[in-house]
Coordinates of C-alpha atoms and ligand atoms in Angstrom, one line a residue:
X1 CA 11.6 21.9 -10.8
X2 CA 12.1 18.8 -12.8
X3 CA 14.8 16.2 -12.2
X4 CA 17.5 15.6 -14.7
X5 CA 17.9 11.9 -15.5
X6 CA 20.2 12.4 -18.5
X7 CA 23.4 11.4 -16.7
X8 CA 21.7 8.3 -15.3
X9 CA 20.3 7.4 -18.7
X10 CA 23.7 7.7 -20.2
X11 CA 25.1 5.4 -17.5
X12 CA 22.3 2.9 -18.1
X13 CA 22.7 2.9 -21.9
X14 CA 26.4 2.3 -21.6
X15 CA 25.6 -1.0 -19.7
X16 CA 22.4 -2.1 -21.2
X17 CA 23.8 -5.4 -22.5
X18 CA 25.3 -6.3 -19.1
X19 CA 24.2 -9.3 -17.2
X20 CA 23.4 -9.0 -13.5
X21 CA 25.0 -12.4 -13.0
X22 CA 28.3 -10.9 -14.2
X23 CA 28.1 -8.2 -11.5
X24 CA 27.9 -11.0 -9.0
X25 CA 30.9 -12.8 -10.7
X26 CA 32.9 -9.6 -10.6
X27 CA 32.2 -8.8 -6.9
X28 CA 31.9 -11.7 -4.4
X29 CA 30.6 -9.1 -1.8
X30 CA 27.9 -7.7 -4.1
X31 CA 25.0 -9.2 -2.1
X32 CA 26.3 -7.5 1.0
X33 CA 27.3 -4.2 -0.7
X34 CA 23.9 -3.9 -2.4
X35 CA 21.8 -4.7 0.7
X36 CA 20.9 -2.6 3.7
X37 CA 19.5 -3.5 7.1
X38 CA 17.5 -1.5 9.6
X39 CA 16.0 -2.7 12.8
X40 CA 15.4 -6.3 11.7
X41 CA 14.6 -5.6 8.1
X42 CA 16.9 -6.6 5.2
X43 CA 16.5 -4.9 1.8
X44 CA 18.4 -6.7 -0.9
X45 CA 18.7 -4.9 -4.2
X46 CA 21.8 -6.8 -5.4
X47 CA 19.6 -8.6 -8.0
X48 CA 19.1 -5.4 -9.9
X49 CA 21.4 -4.3 -12.7
X50 CA 22.8 -1.4 -10.7
X51 CA 26.6 -0.8 -10.3
X52 CA 28.5 1.5 -8.0
X53 CA 28.5 4.4 -10.4
X54 CA 24.9 4.2 -11.1
X55 CA 24.0 3.9 -7.4
X56 CA 26.2 7.0 -6.7
X57 CA 24.4 8.9 -9.5
X58 CA 21.0 7.9 -8.0
X59 CA 22.1 9.0 -4.6
X60 CA 23.3 12.3 -6.0
X61 CA 19.8 12.8 -7.3
X62 CA 18.5 12.9 -3.8
X63 CA 20.6 15.9 -2.9
X64 CA 20.1 17.6 -6.3
X65 CA 16.3 17.4 -5.8
X66 CA 16.4 18.4 -2.1
X67 CA 14.9 15.2 -0.7
X68 CA 16.5 15.8 2.8
X69 CA 15.2 19.3 3.2
X70 CA 11.7 18.3 2.0
X71 CA 11.7 15.4 4.4
X72 CA 12.6 17.6 7.3
X73 CA 9.9 20.1 6.2
X74 CA 7.3 17.3 6.2
X75 CA 8.2 16.1 9.7
X76 CA 8.3 19.7 11.0
X77 CA 4.7 20.3 9.8
X78 CA 5.3 22.7 6.9
X79 CA 2.5 23.0 4.3
X80 CA 4.3 20.8 1.7
X81 CA 1.0 19.8 0.2
X82 CA 0.9 23.1 -1.5
X83 CA -2.0 22.7 -3.9
X84 CA -4.2 22.2 -0.9
X85 CA -2.2 24.4 1.5
X86 CA -1.8 21.6 4.0
X87 CA 0.8 20.1 6.2
X88 CA 1.5 16.4 5.7
X89 CA 1.7 14.9 9.2
X90 CA 0.6 11.2 9.3
X91 CA 4.0 10.8 11.0
X92 CA 2.6 12.7 14.0
X93 CA -0.1 10.0 14.5
X94 CA 2.7 7.6 15.4
X95 CA 4.9 10.0 17.2
X96 CA 4.2 8.2 20.5
X97 CA 6.9 9.8 22.6
X98 CA 8.7 12.3 20.4
X99 CA 8.7 16.1 20.6
X100 CA 5.7 18.3 19.8
X101 CA 5.1 19.1 16.1
X102 CA 3.9 22.6 15.1
X103 CA 1.3 23.4 12.5
X104 CA 0.7 27.2 11.9
X105 CA 2.5 27.9 15.2
X106 CA 0.3 25.4 17.3
X107 CA 1.4 22.1 18.7
X108 CA -0.5 19.1 17.5
X109 CA 0.7 16.3 19.7
X110 CA -1.6 17.0 22.6
X111 CA -4.7 16.5 20.5
X112 CA -3.2 13.5 18.7
X113 CA -2.4 11.8 22.0
X114 CA -5.8 12.7 23.4
X115 CA -7.6 11.1 20.5
X116 CA -5.4 8.0 20.7
X117 CA -6.2 7.7 24.4
X118 CA -10.0 8.0 23.6
X119 CA -9.6 5.3 21.0
X120 CA -7.7 3.0 23.4
X121 CA -10.4 3.5 26.0
X122 CA -13.2 2.9 23.6
X123 CA -11.5 -0.2 22.1
X124 CA -10.8 -1.6 25.6
X125 CA -14.4 -1.2 26.7
X126 CA -15.9 -2.6 23.6
X127 CA -13.5 -5.6 23.7
X128 CA -14.3 -6.2 27.4
X129 CA -18.0 -5.9 26.8
X130 CA -18.4 -2.8 28.9
X131 CA -19.8 -0.8 26.0
X132 CA -22.7 -2.8 24.8
X133 CA -25.3 -2.6 22.1
X134 CA -28.9 -1.3 22.4
X135 CA -29.8 -4.9 23.4
X136 CA -27.3 -4.7 26.3
X137 CA -25.1 -7.4 24.7
X138 CA -21.4 -7.2 23.8
X139 CA -20.5 -6.3 20.2
X140 CA -19.4 -9.4 18.3
X141 CA -19.1 -7.8 14.8
X142 CA -17.8 -4.5 13.5
X143 CA -18.7 -3.3 10.1
X144 CA -16.4 -0.6 8.8
X145 CA -17.9 1.5 6.0
X146 CA -15.4 3.5 4.1
X147 CA -13.5 3.6 0.8
X148 CA -10.0 4.3 -0.5
X149 CA -7.8 5.3 2.4
X150 CA -10.7 4.9 4.8
X151 CA -10.9 1.2 3.9
X152 CA -7.7 -0.1 2.4
X153 CA -5.4 0.6 5.3
X154 CA -7.6 -1.0 8.0
X155 CA -8.6 -4.0 5.8
X156 CA -5.0 -4.6 4.7
X157 CA -3.7 -4.5 8.3
X158 CA -6.7 -6.5 9.7
X159 CA -5.9 -9.3 7.3
X160 CA -2.2 -9.0 7.9
X161 CA -2.6 -9.2 11.7
X162 CA -5.2 -12.0 12.0
X163 CA -3.1 -14.0 14.4
X164 CA -3.4 -11.1 16.8
X165 CA -7.1 -10.6 16.4
X166 CA -8.9 -11.5 19.6
X167 CA -11.7 -8.8 19.6
X168 CA -14.9 -8.5 17.6
X169 CA -14.8 -9.8 14.0
X170 CA -14.3 -7.0 11.5
X171 CA -16.0 -6.7 8.1
X172 CA -15.3 -4.0 5.5
X173 CA -17.8 -2.5 3.1
X174 CA -16.5 -0.1 0.5
X175 CA -18.1 -0.6 -2.9
X176 CA -21.3 1.4 -3.7
X177 CA -22.4 -1.8 -5.4
X178 CA -25.3 -2.9 -3.2
X179 CA -24.0 -6.5 -3.4
X180 CA -21.1 -5.5 -1.1
X181 CA -23.2 -4.3 1.9
X182 CA -25.9 -6.8 1.2
X183 CA -23.5 -9.8 1.4
X184 CA -21.8 -8.4 4.5
X185 CA -24.9 -7.6 6.5
X186 CA -26.6 -10.8 5.5
X187 CA -24.6 -12.9 7.9
X188 CA -24.7 -10.5 10.8
X189 CA -26.9 -10.1 13.9
X190 CA -27.8 -6.4 14.1
X191 CA -28.2 -6.6 17.8
X192 CA -24.5 -7.4 18.2
X193 CA -23.1 -5.3 15.4
X194 CA -21.3 -2.0 15.6
X195 CA -21.2 0.1 12.4
X196 CA -18.2 2.4 12.0
X197 CA -18.6 5.1 9.3
X198 CA -15.1 6.0 8.2
X199 CA -14.8 9.0 6.0
X200 CA -12.4 11.9 6.3
X201 CA -14.7 14.2 4.5
X202 CA -18.0 12.5 5.4
X203 CA -19.2 13.4 1.9
X204 CA -17.9 10.4 -0.2
X205 CA -20.9 9.2 -2.1
X206 CA -20.1 5.5 -1.8
X207 CA -19.6 5.7 2.0
X208 CA -22.7 7.9 2.6
X209 CA -24.9 5.6 0.5
X210 CA -23.7 2.5 2.4
X211 CA -24.0 4.3 5.7
X212 CA -27.7 5.1 5.0
X213 CA -28.3 1.5 4.0
X214 CA -26.7 0.3 7.2
X215 CA -28.8 2.9 9.1
X216 CA -32.1 1.5 7.6
X217 CA -31.0 -2.0 8.4
X218 CA -30.3 -1.2 12.0
X219 CA -33.4 1.0 12.3
X220 CA -35.5 -2.0 11.4
X221 CA -34.0 -4.1 14.1
X222 CA -33.1 -1.8 17.0
X223 CA -35.5 1.1 16.3
X224 CA -34.9 4.8 16.5
X225 CA -34.0 4.8 20.2
X226 CA -31.4 2.0 19.9
X227 CA -29.6 3.2 16.8
X228 CA -27.1 5.7 18.2
X229 CA -25.4 3.0 20.3
X230 CA -24.7 1.0 17.1
X231 CA -22.8 3.8 15.2
X232 CA -19.4 5.4 15.5
X233 CA -17.7 7.7 13.1
X234 CA -14.1 8.4 12.1
X235 CA -13.9 11.8 10.4
X236 CA -12.6 15.3 10.2
X237 CA -16.1 16.7 9.7
X238 CA -17.9 16.8 13.1
X239 CA -20.7 18.9 11.7
X240 CA -21.6 16.2 9.2
X241 CA -21.3 13.3 11.6
X242 CA -23.7 15.2 13.9
X243 CA -26.1 15.8 11.0
X244 CA -26.0 12.0 10.3
X245 CA -27.0 11.4 13.9
X246 CA -23.8 10.0 15.4
X247 CA -23.3 10.6 19.1
X248 CA -20.4 13.1 19.4
X249 CA -18.8 10.9 22.1
X250 CA -18.5 8.2 19.4
X251 CA -16.8 10.4 16.9
X252 CA -13.0 10.1 16.6
X253 CA -11.7 13.1 14.7
X254 CA -8.5 14.0 13.0
X255 CA -7.1 16.9 11.1
X256 CA -6.9 17.7 7.4
X257 CA -3.1 17.3 7.5
X258 CA -3.7 13.5 7.5
X259 CA -4.2 12.4 3.9
X260 CA -6.8 9.6 3.3
X261 CA -4.2 7.0 2.1
X262 CA -1.9 7.8 5.0
X263 CA -4.6 7.6 7.7
X264 CA -4.5 4.1 9.1
X265 CA -2.3 5.3 12.0
X266 CA -5.1 7.3 13.6
X267 CA -8.8 7.1 14.0
X268 CA -9.2 5.3 10.7
X269 CA -7.3 2.5 12.3
X270 CA -10.0 2.0 14.9
X271 CA -11.4 -1.3 13.5
X272 CA -8.0 -2.7 13.6
X273 CA -7.5 -1.6 17.2
X274 CA -10.9 -3.1 18.1
X275 CA -9.7 -6.4 16.6
X276 CA -6.2 -6.6 17.9
X277 CA -6.4 -4.4 21.0
X278 CA -4.7 -1.1 21.9
X279 CA -1.4 -2.7 22.9
X280 CA -0.8 -4.4 19.6
X281 CA -2.0 -1.3 17.8
X282 CA 0.6 0.6 19.7
X283 CA 3.2 -1.9 18.4
X284 CA 2.0 -1.2 14.9
X285 CA 2.6 2.5 15.5
X286 CA 6.0 1.9 17.2
X287 CA 7.2 0.0 14.1
X288 CA 6.2 2.9 11.9
X289 CA 7.8 5.4 14.3
X290 CA 11.0 3.4 14.2
X291 CA 11.0 3.6 10.4
X292 CA 10.4 7.4 10.6
X293 CA 13.4 7.7 12.8
X294 CA 15.5 5.6 10.4
X295 CA 14.3 7.6 7.4
X296 CA 15.3 10.9 9.2
X297 CA 18.7 9.8 10.3
X298 CA 20.2 7.0 8.2
X299 CA 22.7 8.0 5.5
X300 CA 21.2 7.7 2.1
X301 CA 23.3 4.6 1.2
X302 CA 21.8 2.8 4.2
X303 CA 18.4 4.4 4.2
X304 CA 15.8 1.8 3.3
X305 CA 13.1 4.2 2.0
X306 CA 15.7 6.1 -0.1
X307 CA 17.1 2.9 -1.5
X308 CA 13.7 1.4 -2.3
X309 CA 12.8 4.7 -4.0
X310 CA 16.0 4.8 -6.0
X311 CA 15.5 1.3 -7.4
X312 CA 12.0 2.4 -8.3
X313 CA 13.3 5.6 -10.1
X314 CA 16.0 3.5 -11.8
X315 CA 13.5 1.0 -13.2
X316 CA 10.7 3.4 -14.1
X317 CA 12.3 6.7 -15.1
X318 CA 15.7 5.5 -16.2
X319 CA 15.2 2.1 -17.7
X320 CA 11.6 2.8 -18.8
X321 CA 9.9 -0.2 -17.2
X322 CA 6.3 0.9 -16.9
X323 CA 5.0 -1.3 -14.1
X324 CA 6.3 -3.0 -10.9
X325 CA 5.0 -6.1 -9.2
X326 CA 4.7 -6.3 -5.4
X327 CA 4.9 -9.9 -4.5
X328 CA 4.6 -10.7 -0.8
X329 CA 5.2 -14.3 0.1
X330 CA 2.8 -13.9 3.0
X331 CA -0.8 -14.9 2.4
X332 CA -2.0 -12.4 5.1
X333 CA -0.6 -9.6 3.0
X334 CA -3.3 -10.4 0.4
X335 CA -4.6 -6.8 0.5
X336 CA -1.1 -5.1 0.5
X337 CA -0.9 -4.8 -3.3
X338 CA -4.3 -3.0 -3.4
X339 CA -3.2 -0.8 -0.5
X340 CA 0.1 0.0 -2.3
X341 CA -1.8 0.7 -5.5
X342 CA -3.6 3.6 -3.8
X343 CA -0.6 4.7 -1.8
X344 CA 1.7 4.8 -4.9
X345 CA -0.6 5.5 -7.8
X346 CA -2.8 8.1 -6.1
X347 CA 0.3 9.8 -4.7
X348 CA 2.6 9.8 -7.7
X349 CA 0.3 9.4 -10.6
X350 CA 0.5 13.1 -11.6
X351 CA 1.2 14.9 -14.9
X352 CA 2.6 18.2 -13.8
X353 CA 5.4 19.2 -11.4
X354 CA 4.9 21.4 -8.3
X355 CA 5.1 24.5 -10.5
X356 CA 2.3 23.3 -12.8
X357 CA 4.5 22.5 -15.8
X358 CA 4.0 19.3 -17.7
X359 CA 6.4 16.6 -16.6
X360 CA 9.2 15.9 -19.1
X361 CA 9.2 12.2 -18.0
X362 CA 6.8 9.6 -16.8
X363 CA 5.4 9.9 -13.3
X364 CA 4.9 6.9 -11.0
X365 CA 4.6 3.3 -12.3
X366 CA 1.7 1.0 -12.5
X367 CA 1.8 -1.0 -9.3
X368 CA 0.2 -4.5 -9.1
X369 CA 0.7 -7.8 -7.5
X370 CA -0.6 -10.8 -5.5
X371 CA 0.8 -13.0 -2.8
X372 CA 3.1 -15.8 -3.7
X373 CA 2.9 -18.6 -4.3
X374 CA -0.6 -18.0 -5.9
X375 CA 0.8 -15.5 -8.4
X376 CA 3.3 -18.1 -9.6
X377 CA 0.4 -20.1 -11.1
X378 CA -1.2 -17.0 -12.7
X379 CA 0.9 -14.3 -14.1
X380 CA 4.6 -15.2 -13.4
X381 CA 4.7 -16.8 -16.9
X382 CA 4.7 -13.3 -18.4
X383 CA 7.3 -12.0 -15.9
X384 CA 9.6 -14.9 -16.8
X385 CA 9.1 -15.2 -20.6
X386 CA 7.1 -12.2 -21.7
X387 CA 8.7 -9.5 -23.8
X388 CA 8.4 -6.7 -21.2
X389 CA 10.6 -6.4 -18.2
X390 CA 8.7 -6.1 -15.0
X391 CA 10.8 -5.3 -11.9
X392 CA 9.5 -7.5 -9.0
X393 CA 9.6 -6.6 -5.3
X394 CA 9.5 -9.7 -3.2
X395 CA 8.8 -9.8 0.5
X396 CA 9.2 -12.7 2.8
X397 CA 9.5 -13.4 6.5
X398 CA 11.8 -15.8 8.4
X399 CA 9.0 -17.3 10.4
X400 CA 5.3 -17.9 9.9
X401 CA 2.9 -17.9 12.7
X402 CA 1.9 -21.5 12.3
X403 CA 4.7 -23.3 14.2
X404 CA 3.2 -26.7 13.5
X405 CA 3.3 -26.0 9.8
X406 CA 7.0 -25.3 9.5
X407 CA 7.3 -27.3 6.3
X408 CA 4.8 -25.0 4.6
X409 CA 6.9 -22.1 5.5
X410 CA 10.1 -23.7 4.2
X411 CA 8.3 -24.3 0.9
X412 CA 7.0 -20.7 0.9
X413 CA 10.5 -19.2 1.5
X414 CA 12.1 -21.6 -1.1
X415 CA 9.6 -20.6 -3.7
X416 CA 10.2 -16.9 -3.0
X417 CA 14.0 -17.3 -3.3
X418 CA 13.7 -19.6 -6.3
X419 CA 11.6 -17.0 -8.2
X420 CA 14.2 -14.2 -7.8
X421 CA 16.9 -16.7 -8.6
X422 CA 15.1 -17.9 -11.8
X423 CA 14.5 -14.3 -12.9
X424 CA 18.2 -13.5 -12.4
X425 CA 19.6 -16.6 -13.9
X426 CA 17.2 -17.6 -16.6
X427 CA 17.9 -20.5 -18.9
X428 CA 20.0 -20.3 -22.1
X429 CA 19.1 -22.0 -25.4
X430 CA 22.0 -24.4 -24.9
X431 CA 20.7 -25.4 -21.5
X432 CA 17.2 -25.8 -22.8
X433 CA 18.5 -27.8 -25.7
X434 CA 20.4 -30.2 -23.5
X435 CA 17.3 -30.7 -21.3
X436 CA 15.2 -31.6 -24.3
X437 CA 17.9 -33.8 -25.9
X438 CA 17.9 -35.8 -22.7
X439 CA 14.2 -36.3 -23.2
X440 CA 14.8 -37.8 -26.7
X441 CA 14.1 -34.8 -29.0
X442 CA 16.2 -34.5 -32.1
X443 CA 16.8 -32.3 -35.1
X444 CA 14.5 -29.3 -35.9
X445 CA 12.0 -30.4 -33.3
X446 CA 14.7 -30.4 -30.6
X447 CA 15.5 -26.7 -31.5
X448 CA 11.9 -25.7 -31.7
X449 CA 11.1 -27.3 -28.3
X450 CA 14.2 -25.7 -26.8
X451 CA 13.3 -22.2 -27.9
X452 CA 10.0 -22.5 -25.9
X453 CA 12.0 -23.3 -22.8
X454 CA 14.4 -20.5 -22.9
X455 CA 14.2 -17.9 -20.0
X456 CA 16.0 -14.6 -20.8
X457 CA 16.8 -14.1 -17.1
X458 CA 18.6 -10.9 -16.2
X459 CA 15.3 -9.6 -14.8
X460 CA 15.6 -7.2 -11.9
X461 CA 14.2 -8.0 -8.5
X462 CA 14.5 -6.8 -4.9
X463 CA 13.7 -8.7 -1.7
X464 CA 12.5 -7.2 1.6
X465 CA 13.1 -9.8 4.3
X466 CA 11.8 -9.6 7.9
X467 CA 11.6 -11.8 10.9
X468 CA 7.9 -12.4 11.3
X469 CA 4.8 -10.4 10.4
X470 CA 4.1 -8.8 13.8
X471 CA 2.2 -5.5 14.3
X472 CA 5.6 -3.8 14.8
X473 CA 7.0 -5.3 11.5
X474 CA 3.8 -4.4 9.6
X475 CA 4.2 -0.8 10.9
X476 CA 7.8 -0.8 9.6
X477 CA 6.9 -2.1 6.2
X478 CA 3.9 0.3 5.6
X479 CA 5.9 3.3 6.8
X480 CA 8.8 2.2 4.6
X481 CA 6.6 2.2 1.6
X482 CA 5.0 5.6 2.5
X483 CA 8.5 7.2 2.7
X484 CA 9.5 5.5 -0.5
X485 CA 6.6 7.1 -2.3
X486 CA 7.5 10.4 -0.7
X487 CA 11.1 10.2 -1.9
X488 CA 10.0 9.2 -5.4
X489 CA 7.6 12.1 -5.5
X490 CA 10.2 14.7 -4.4
X491 CA 12.7 13.4 -7.0
X492 CA 10.0 13.6 -9.7
X493 CA 9.1 17.1 -8.5
X494 CA 5.4 16.4 -8.0
X495 CA 3.0 16.8 -5.2
X496 CA 2.4 13.4 -3.8
X497 CA -0.3 14.5 -1.4
X498 CA -3.2 15.7 -3.5
X499 CA -5.4 13.6 -5.8
X500 CA -7.2 15.9 -8.2
X501 CA -7.3 13.0 -10.7
X502 CA -10.2 11.3 -8.9
X503 CA -12.5 14.4 -9.1
X504 CA -13.7 14.5 -12.7
X505 CA -15.1 11.0 -12.6
X506 CA -16.9 11.7 -9.3
X507 CA -18.5 14.9 -10.8
X508 CA -19.6 13.1 -14.0
X509 CA -21.1 10.2 -12.0
X510 CA -23.2 12.7 -10.0
X511 CA -24.4 14.3 -13.2
X512 CA -25.2 10.9 -14.8
X513 CA -27.3 9.5 -12.1
X514 CA -30.4 11.6 -13.0
X515 CA -29.9 10.7 -16.7
X516 CA -30.0 7.0 -15.8
X517 CA -33.0 7.6 -13.6
X518 CA -34.8 9.2 -16.5
X519 CA -35.1 12.5 -14.8
X520 CA -32.8 14.4 -17.2
X521 CA -31.9 13.9 -20.8
X522 CA -28.3 13.4 -21.7
X523 CA -27.7 16.7 -23.6
X524 CA -24.0 17.3 -24.2
X525 CA -23.1 13.6 -23.6
X526 CA -21.1 11.7 -26.2
X527 CA -22.7 9.0 -28.4
X528 CA -21.2 6.1 -26.6
X529 CA -22.2 7.2 -23.2
X530 CA -25.8 7.8 -24.4
X531 CA -25.9 4.5 -26.1
X532 CA -24.8 2.8 -22.9
X533 CA -27.3 4.8 -20.8
X534 CA -30.0 3.6 -23.2
X535 CA -29.0 0.0 -22.8
X536 CA -28.5 0.1 -19.0
X537 CA -31.5 2.3 -18.1
X538 CA -34.3 0.4 -16.2
Ligands
F6P1 O1 -10.5 8.5 -4.0 C1 -10.3 9.8 -3.5 C2 -10.3 9.8 -2.0 O2 -10.4 11.2 -1.7 C3 -9.1 9.1 -1.4 O3 -8.0 9.9 -1.4 C4 -9.7 8.8 -0.1 O4 -8.9 7.9 0.6 C5 -11.1 8.3 -0.4 O5 -11.5 9.1 -1.5 C6 -12.1 8.4 0.7 O6 -12.3 9.7 1.2 P1 -13.1 9.9 2.5 O7 -12.3 9.3 3.6 O8 -13.2 11.4 2.6 O9 -14.4 9.3 2.4

């Protein structure tokens, strides 16, 4: 069933000339009344152009589209991914001490906790140097080979939690471009390197190609007898990991009810656990578990995932803004925009609703971003003065980890707040004119110069503020975004948990390889593709 946005669109059109600043002028408590807090997180959406009626209309949409019932069905293990007939239970991976969860009448928590205990044990022993390489030396480097959800979650979290990393160094290889694995392996000592092959299906061409290359590299240095102590696998496909030659004791399995882009909480998170240790990894899970609890119990008007989703729906489906920028003022969240691109765009980039009918509105937005302050010196120009409105989602912490660099952090926070203030306030022609007059411009040239310095302002932003980027807080933030994507998907009436859109390109790539290799002609291919094959063929 499709959502009906007509009421919300009418409410929006009636107010489309309104200034967000006027909303603040009319309501001194607006910042408070358009913010919500949960367990140390503050989500401020007062700098959007939403009023009370519009917010109520959005909240009504949650009930009209059955978000609560679907949420409960997800947590209870129902097969809500109905194009693949699967439950959606990444939440079970962080259900550290909650009740059992049933899938097809069978409890899953025993096996989830057993696997987590095996991961803990393995990580502890590697970190202590009790599990050693074929040369009987501790592992100093870990190379994770995986792509998409089997790469982005662990690499994003590893970068984010560097202050907690006291285990082996981690490296991530994802791209099938040989340059990636070449450059990573180049600096490493094979005798002290553990390779983890992370692939839910263990069929993904990029990962299997890189895994074979890593195997040859290790084989050359440690020989056939040594190789098995240098490999571990994270996968649902034990038959395939065995066929690759990985010791079953070094395979960490999970079930098909964990989607790739939701898998960092389980075995796919092993490189992170090796780096930060099981205790900090448990904190990461605890943060996510706390967000799950909040999502399940908080009323909609205080529910962070719901509110984040509703601002997203408002900007994308109601106002028609096609993209949104995610702007963490936290250098260590450098991979978060890429992580969120997969989470949001692979989940909600769909063209039909659950019943297979074409959507009568746009699905999820284009998500992009970069940490501040770097982005300020790159693309913020367009956000401030370009002709398109781009809603911005800022994130910032009260503390950095570098206590001796407090002045850096003050500058970072001031920049974050200044950007959302500038986007809200803008600069009028009169203000720009006064500035330029003070610099000595006059007449037509004064006006011309002033026009270039006008900022329209009134550009919507939200800010997510937290205390400090600890494992717990990262867990909260990632789970918050997962649930946001879930809520948006339910409102849009789509299946957020399949990804058929990546299949066609994969199939065509497999078919093109023999054409490029000269083993097949390109019968049936279009002229452009054939022309490019001709140029690129070696
Ligand atoms: O890109 C499609 C996809 O299936 C993603 O959903 C997934 O995260 C990625 O490929 C990797 O898949 P696997 O873990 O099976 O190698």
